[in-house]
Amino acid sequence: MRISHCLLLIVIGFSTLTSAQTKAYKDYKVVYSQGFSKDKSTKDFSFSDASKWIISKNGKPGKSLKCLGSGDYKSSHEGPVVVAVLNDFELSDFVVEMDVVQNGKDFSLLDFCIFFGIKDTEHYCYAQIASKADKKSHNVFMVKGDKPKRVGSVNEKGVIWKMKEWQHIRMERTVDDKQIKVYFNGELVLQCTDEAFDSGHIGFGSSNSALKIDNLKISASTFETNSKTFFE
């Protein structure tokens, strides 16, 4: 009887979490999806160092986009240096999901970043999902031509990145209520509120990690087509 009761609570809890992630975005439509099954998939993006990004035969399933780690790009403001920006879409409210695997060395700081509100290489925001949390890691940051500024309060702990194992990342952003929420395998790990978030391009990357990305999906109610290249 107690076991059945516990199972019921688990099911209810999972259903509540799923509902919380999807209810507010039920009217969104998929505006971009990419399984990186073809070499030409990379043409949709601008890379901080294009020589470090390739299509890998191993994905989830099939092929994936592989980053070999940091390259020759040097950020002038100490922001992340492993960056891929989607060229053609400018968004305000959106949900972005993807599968990510840490595929390189096990550094003391493993991380994955989702970039948004990108105007250029000097003005953007990013949510960093990191293996440790402090004043400079595992938070939402804003860059305005200077060093990254932390937006949220300092978190107690980071996430556990299991090397060579795929993890599911989901980020939800709404401008009206100024909310950013980031989920790691269904668990809410980052959340903050700020008035300065604006529309812009979105992307992904890392401070230094080698990794793979697959099953990228971006959903939104509206978007603007604004083709732009970065890192020229």
Tab-separated table of C-alpha atoms in Angstrom:
chain	number	residue	atom	x	y	z
A	1	MET	CA	0.000	0.000	0.000
A	2	ARG	CA	2.796	2.397	0.904
A	3	ILE	CA	4.707	1.479	-2.275
A	4	SER	CA	1.654	2.206	-4.421
A	5	HIS	CA	1.192	5.516	-2.652
A	6	CYS	CA	4.824	6.477	-3.289
A	7	LEU	CA	4.545	5.525	-6.954
A	8	LEU	CA	1.423	7.673	-7.243
A	9	LEU	CA	3.264	10.659	-5.773
A	10	ILE	CA	6.144	10.161	-8.198
A	11	VAL	CA	3.760	10.037	-11.176
A	12	ILE	CA	1.926	13.154	-9.969
A	13	GLY	CA	5.213	14.972	-9.432
A	14	PHE	CA	6.476	14.074	-12.911
A	15	SER	CA	3.167	15.102	-14.491
A	16	THR	CA	3.266	18.429	-12.657
A	17	LEU	CA	6.837	19.102	-13.854
A	18	THR	CA	5.955	18.191	-17.438
A	19	SER	CA	2.869	20.390	-17.310
A	20	ALA	CA	4.880	23.274	-15.877
A	21	GLN	CA	7.334	23.041	-18.762
A	22	THR	CA	4.776	22.815	-21.548
A	23	LYS	CA	1.461	24.452	-20.558
A	24	ALA	CA	2.571	28.040	-21.146
A	25	TYR	CA	3.994	27.151	-24.566
A	26	LYS	CA	1.276	24.954	-26.043
A	27	ASP	CA	0.562	27.497	-28.796
A	28	TYR	CA	4.206	27.674	-29.890
A	29	LYS	CA	5.217	26.220	-33.238
A	30	VAL	CA	8.551	24.708	-34.186
A	31	VAL	CA	10.389	27.381	-36.188
A	32	TYR	CA	13.675	25.520	-36.535
A	33	SER	CA	14.813	21.936	-36.006
A	34	GLN	CA	18.077	20.257	-36.861
A	35	GLY	CA	19.308	16.680	-36.527
A	36	PHE	CA	22.705	17.444	-38.119
A	37	SER	CA	22.394	14.507	-40.483
A	38	LYS	CA	24.149	16.293	-43.368
A	39	ASP	CA	27.408	18.222	-43.659
A	40	LYS	CA	25.579	21.271	-45.003
A	41	SER	CA	23.796	21.589	-41.635
A	42	THR	CA	26.710	23.705	-40.438
A	43	LYS	CA	25.855	26.431	-42.997
A	44	ASP	CA	22.982	27.556	-40.775
A	45	PHE	CA	25.442	28.764	-38.137
A	46	SER	CA	28.274	31.189	-37.503
A	47	PHE	CA	31.097	29.681	-35.437
A	48	SER	CA	33.715	31.407	-33.302
A	49	ASP	CA	36.197	28.992	-34.909
A	50	ALA	CA	34.612	27.008	-37.736
A	51	SER	CA	37.574	24.610	-37.927
A	52	LYS	CA	36.533	23.177	-34.555
A	53	TRP	CA	32.989	22.222	-35.574
A	54	ILE	CA	32.265	19.114	-37.653
A	55	ILE	CA	29.455	16.669	-38.345
A	56	SER	CA	30.064	13.496	-36.351
A	57	LYS	CA	28.828	10.030	-37.306
A	58	ASN	CA	27.811	9.410	-33.706
A	59	GLY	CA	24.712	11.185	-32.429
A	60	LYS	CA	21.456	10.432	-30.644
A	61	PRO	CA	20.637	8.690	-32.885
A	62	GLY	CA	22.526	9.031	-36.161
A	63	LYS	CA	24.865	11.961	-36.704
A	64	SER	CA	25.439	15.039	-34.531
A	65	LEU	CA	27.252	18.380	-34.456
A	66	LYS	CA	30.629	17.925	-32.774
A	67	CYS	CA	32.818	20.636	-31.267
A	68	LEU	CA	36.469	19.783	-30.764
A	69	GLY	CA	36.932	22.412	-28.057
A	70	SER	CA	38.172	25.992	-27.983
A	71	GLY	CA	40.031	27.250	-31.036
A	72	ASP	CA	41.769	30.487	-32.041
A	73	TYR	CA	38.894	32.787	-31.097
A	74	LYS	CA	39.668	35.061	-28.143
A	75	SER	CA	36.847	36.909	-26.441
A	76	SER	CA	37.731	40.525	-25.648
A	77	HIS	CA	35.473	40.516	-22.593
A	78	GLU	CA	36.180	37.114	-20.986
A	79	GLY	CA	32.978	35.563	-22.295
A	80	PRO	CA	32.684	31.976	-23.599
A	81	VAL	CA	34.947	31.203	-26.565
A	82	VAL	CA	33.195	28.110	-27.969
A	83	VAL	CA	30.214	29.634	-29.771
A	84	ALA	CA	27.753	28.682	-32.530
A	85	VAL	CA	25.082	31.228	-33.522
A	86	LEU	CA	22.019	30.445	-35.629
A	87	ASN	CA	22.171	32.948	-38.507
A	88	ASP	CA	18.625	33.486	-39.757
A	89	PHE	CA	16.309	33.822	-36.754
A	90	GLU	CA	15.745	36.649	-34.297
A	91	LEU	CA	13.495	35.785	-31.371
A	92	SER	CA	12.093	37.249	-28.161
A	93	ASP	CA	9.994	34.516	-26.547
A	94	PHE	CA	11.066	30.951	-27.285
A	95	VAL	CA	11.711	27.441	-26.064
A	96	VAL	CA	14.933	25.757	-27.180
A	97	GLU	CA	15.718	22.092	-26.589
A	98	MET	CA	18.641	19.866	-27.509
A	99	ASP	CA	20.638	16.825	-26.458
A	100	VAL	CA	24.203	17.499	-25.319
A	101	VAL	CA	27.121	15.243	-24.412
A	102	GLN	CA	30.479	16.212	-22.908
A	103	ASN	CA	32.919	14.505	-25.241
A	104	GLY	CA	36.362	15.824	-24.328
A	105	LYS	CA	38.541	16.043	-21.232
A	106	ASP	CA	36.999	16.034	-17.777
A	107	PHE	CA	37.901	19.590	-16.729
A	108	SER	CA	37.277	20.980	-13.262
A	109	LEU	CA	34.605	23.138	-14.893
A	110	LEU	CA	32.403	21.422	-17.463
A	111	ASP	CA	29.711	23.635	-18.924
A	112	PHE	CA	27.241	24.245	-21.710
A	113	CYS	CA	25.907	27.668	-22.679
A	114	ILE	CA	22.741	28.768	-24.446
A	115	PHE	CA	23.146	32.249	-25.936
A	116	PHE	CA	20.203	34.576	-26.568
A	117	GLY	CA	19.464	38.226	-27.259
A	118	ILE	CA	22.596	38.298	-29.423
A	119	LYS	CA	23.171	41.627	-31.183
A	120	ASP	CA	26.833	41.090	-32.001
A	121	THR	CA	29.941	39.571	-30.434
A	122	GLU	CA	30.005	42.329	-27.805
A	123	HIS	CA	26.330	42.359	-26.776
A	124	TYR	CA	24.482	39.199	-25.779
A	125	CYS	CA	23.216	37.073	-22.892
A	126	TYR	CA	23.855	33.445	-22.025
A	127	ALA	CA	22.686	30.805	-19.582
A	128	GLN	CA	25.558	28.627	-18.391
A	129	ILE	CA	24.872	25.131	-17.069
A	130	ALA	CA	28.051	24.249	-15.194
A	131	SER	CA	29.484	21.518	-12.984
A	132	LYS	CA	30.171	23.990	-10.193
A	133	ALA	CA	28.379	27.083	-8.957
A	134	ASP	CA	30.025	30.296	-7.795
A	135	LYS	CA	29.954	34.007	-8.639
A	136	LYS	CA	31.302	33.348	-12.149
A	137	SER	CA	29.715	29.989	-13.028
A	138	HIS	CA	26.324	28.294	-13.394
A	139	ASN	CA	24.064	31.279	-13.871
A	140	VAL	CA	22.574	33.651	-16.435
A	141	PHE	CA	24.982	36.334	-17.631
A	142	MET	CA	24.800	39.502	-19.696
A	143	VAL	CA	27.584	40.974	-21.822
A	144	LYS	CA	27.440	44.613	-22.897
A	145	GLY	CA	30.873	45.257	-24.314
A	146	ASP	CA	32.466	44.348	-20.998
A	147	LYS	CA	32.974	41.361	-18.705
A	148	PRO	CA	29.970	39.077	-18.186
A	149	LYS	CA	27.602	40.375	-15.513
A	150	ARG	CA	25.760	37.825	-13.404
A	151	VAL	CA	21.988	38.315	-13.549
A	152	GLY	CA	20.738	35.767	-11.009
A	153	SER	CA	21.736	35.106	-7.416
A	154	VAL	CA	24.586	32.676	-6.669
A	155	ASN	CA	23.409	29.061	-6.839
A	156	GLU	CA	24.268	26.501	-4.180
A	157	LYS	CA	25.414	23.807	-6.586
A	158	GLY	CA	25.995	23.017	-10.235
A	159	VAL	CA	24.900	19.971	-12.239
A	160	ILE	CA	26.483	16.564	-12.633
A	161	TRP	CA	27.812	16.187	-16.166
A	162	LYS	CA	28.328	12.489	-16.819
A	163	MET	CA	31.085	12.146	-19.394
A	164	LYS	CA	30.103	10.467	-22.685
A	165	GLU	CA	26.410	10.389	-21.649
A	166	TRP	CA	23.723	12.405	-23.420
A	167	GLN	CA	21.839	14.992	-21.363
A	168	HIS	CA	18.657	16.817	-22.370
A	169	ILE	CA	18.680	20.620	-22.089
A	170	ARG	CA	15.616	22.865	-22.263
A	171	MET	CA	15.436	26.641	-21.899
A	172	GLU	CA	12.257	28.712	-21.702
A	173	ARG	CA	12.268	32.466	-22.144
A	174	THR	CA	9.347	34.905	-21.919
A	175	VAL	CA	9.794	38.667	-22.216
A	176	ASP	CA	6.474	39.827	-20.695
A	177	ASP	CA	7.202	38.334	-17.278
A	178	LYS	CA	10.988	38.642	-17.780
A	179	GLN	CA	11.541	34.955	-17.009
A	180	ILE	CA	14.384	32.617	-17.882
A	181	LYS	CA	14.112	28.949	-16.910
A	182	VAL	CA	16.626	26.223	-17.749
A	183	TYR	CA	16.017	22.496	-17.257
A	184	PHE	CA	18.661	19.776	-17.093
A	185	ASN	CA	17.139	16.338	-17.749
A	186	GLY	CA	13.758	17.694	-16.665
A	187	GLU	CA	15.024	19.347	-13.475
A	188	LEU	CA	14.838	23.125	-13.114
A	189	VAL	CA	18.462	24.186	-12.504
A	190	LEU	CA	18.502	27.897	-13.440
A	191	GLN	CA	15.883	30.587	-13.067
A	192	CYS	CA	16.062	34.361	-13.011
A	193	THR	CA	14.132	37.548	-13.721
A	194	ASP	CA	15.557	40.656	-15.346
A	195	GLU	CA	14.222	43.657	-17.258
A	196	ALA	CA	17.139	43.996	-19.663
A	197	PHE	CA	16.525	40.907	-21.784
A	198	ASP	CA	15.830	41.793	-25.414
A	199	SER	CA	15.202	40.073	-28.726
A	200	GLY	CA	18.108	38.773	-30.779
A	201	HIS	CA	19.747	35.737	-32.291
A	202	ILE	CA	20.312	32.577	-30.270
A	203	GLY	CA	23.090	30.009	-30.160
A	204	PHE	CA	24.990	27.545	-28.005
A	205	GLY	CA	28.511	26.645	-26.945
A	206	SER	CA	30.800	26.495	-23.930
A	207	SER	CA	33.616	28.186	-22.061
A	208	ASN	CA	36.107	25.517	-23.047
A	209	SER	CA	34.439	22.102	-23.334
A	210	ALA	CA	34.514	19.709	-26.276
A	211	LEU	CA	30.996	18.415	-26.808
A	212	LYS	CA	28.308	17.201	-29.191
A	213	ILE	CA	24.836	18.597	-29.890
A	214	ASP	CA	21.901	16.779	-31.437
A	215	ASN	CA	18.122	17.049	-31.897
A	216	LEU	CA	18.040	20.847	-31.766
A	217	LYS	CA	14.494	22.251	-31.714
A	218	ILE	CA	13.383	25.861	-31.349
A	219	SER	CA	9.723	26.733	-30.768
A	220	ALA	CA	8.119	30.175	-30.674
A	221	SER	CA	4.838	31.984	-31.239
A	222	THR	CA	6.464	34.568	-33.509
A	223	PHE	CA	9.912	35.275	-34.932
A	224	GLU	CA	11.698	37.549	-37.371
A	225	THR	CA	13.834	36.420	-40.273
A	226	ASN	CA	16.994	38.442	-39.993
A	227	SER	CA	19.980	36.847	-41.707
A	228	LYS	CA	23.220	37.848	-40.091
A	229	THR	CA	26.683	36.374	-39.798
A	230	PHE	CA	29.012	36.674	-36.852
A	231	PHE	CA	32.755	36.236	-36.155
A	232	GLU	CA	33.868	37.544	-39.537
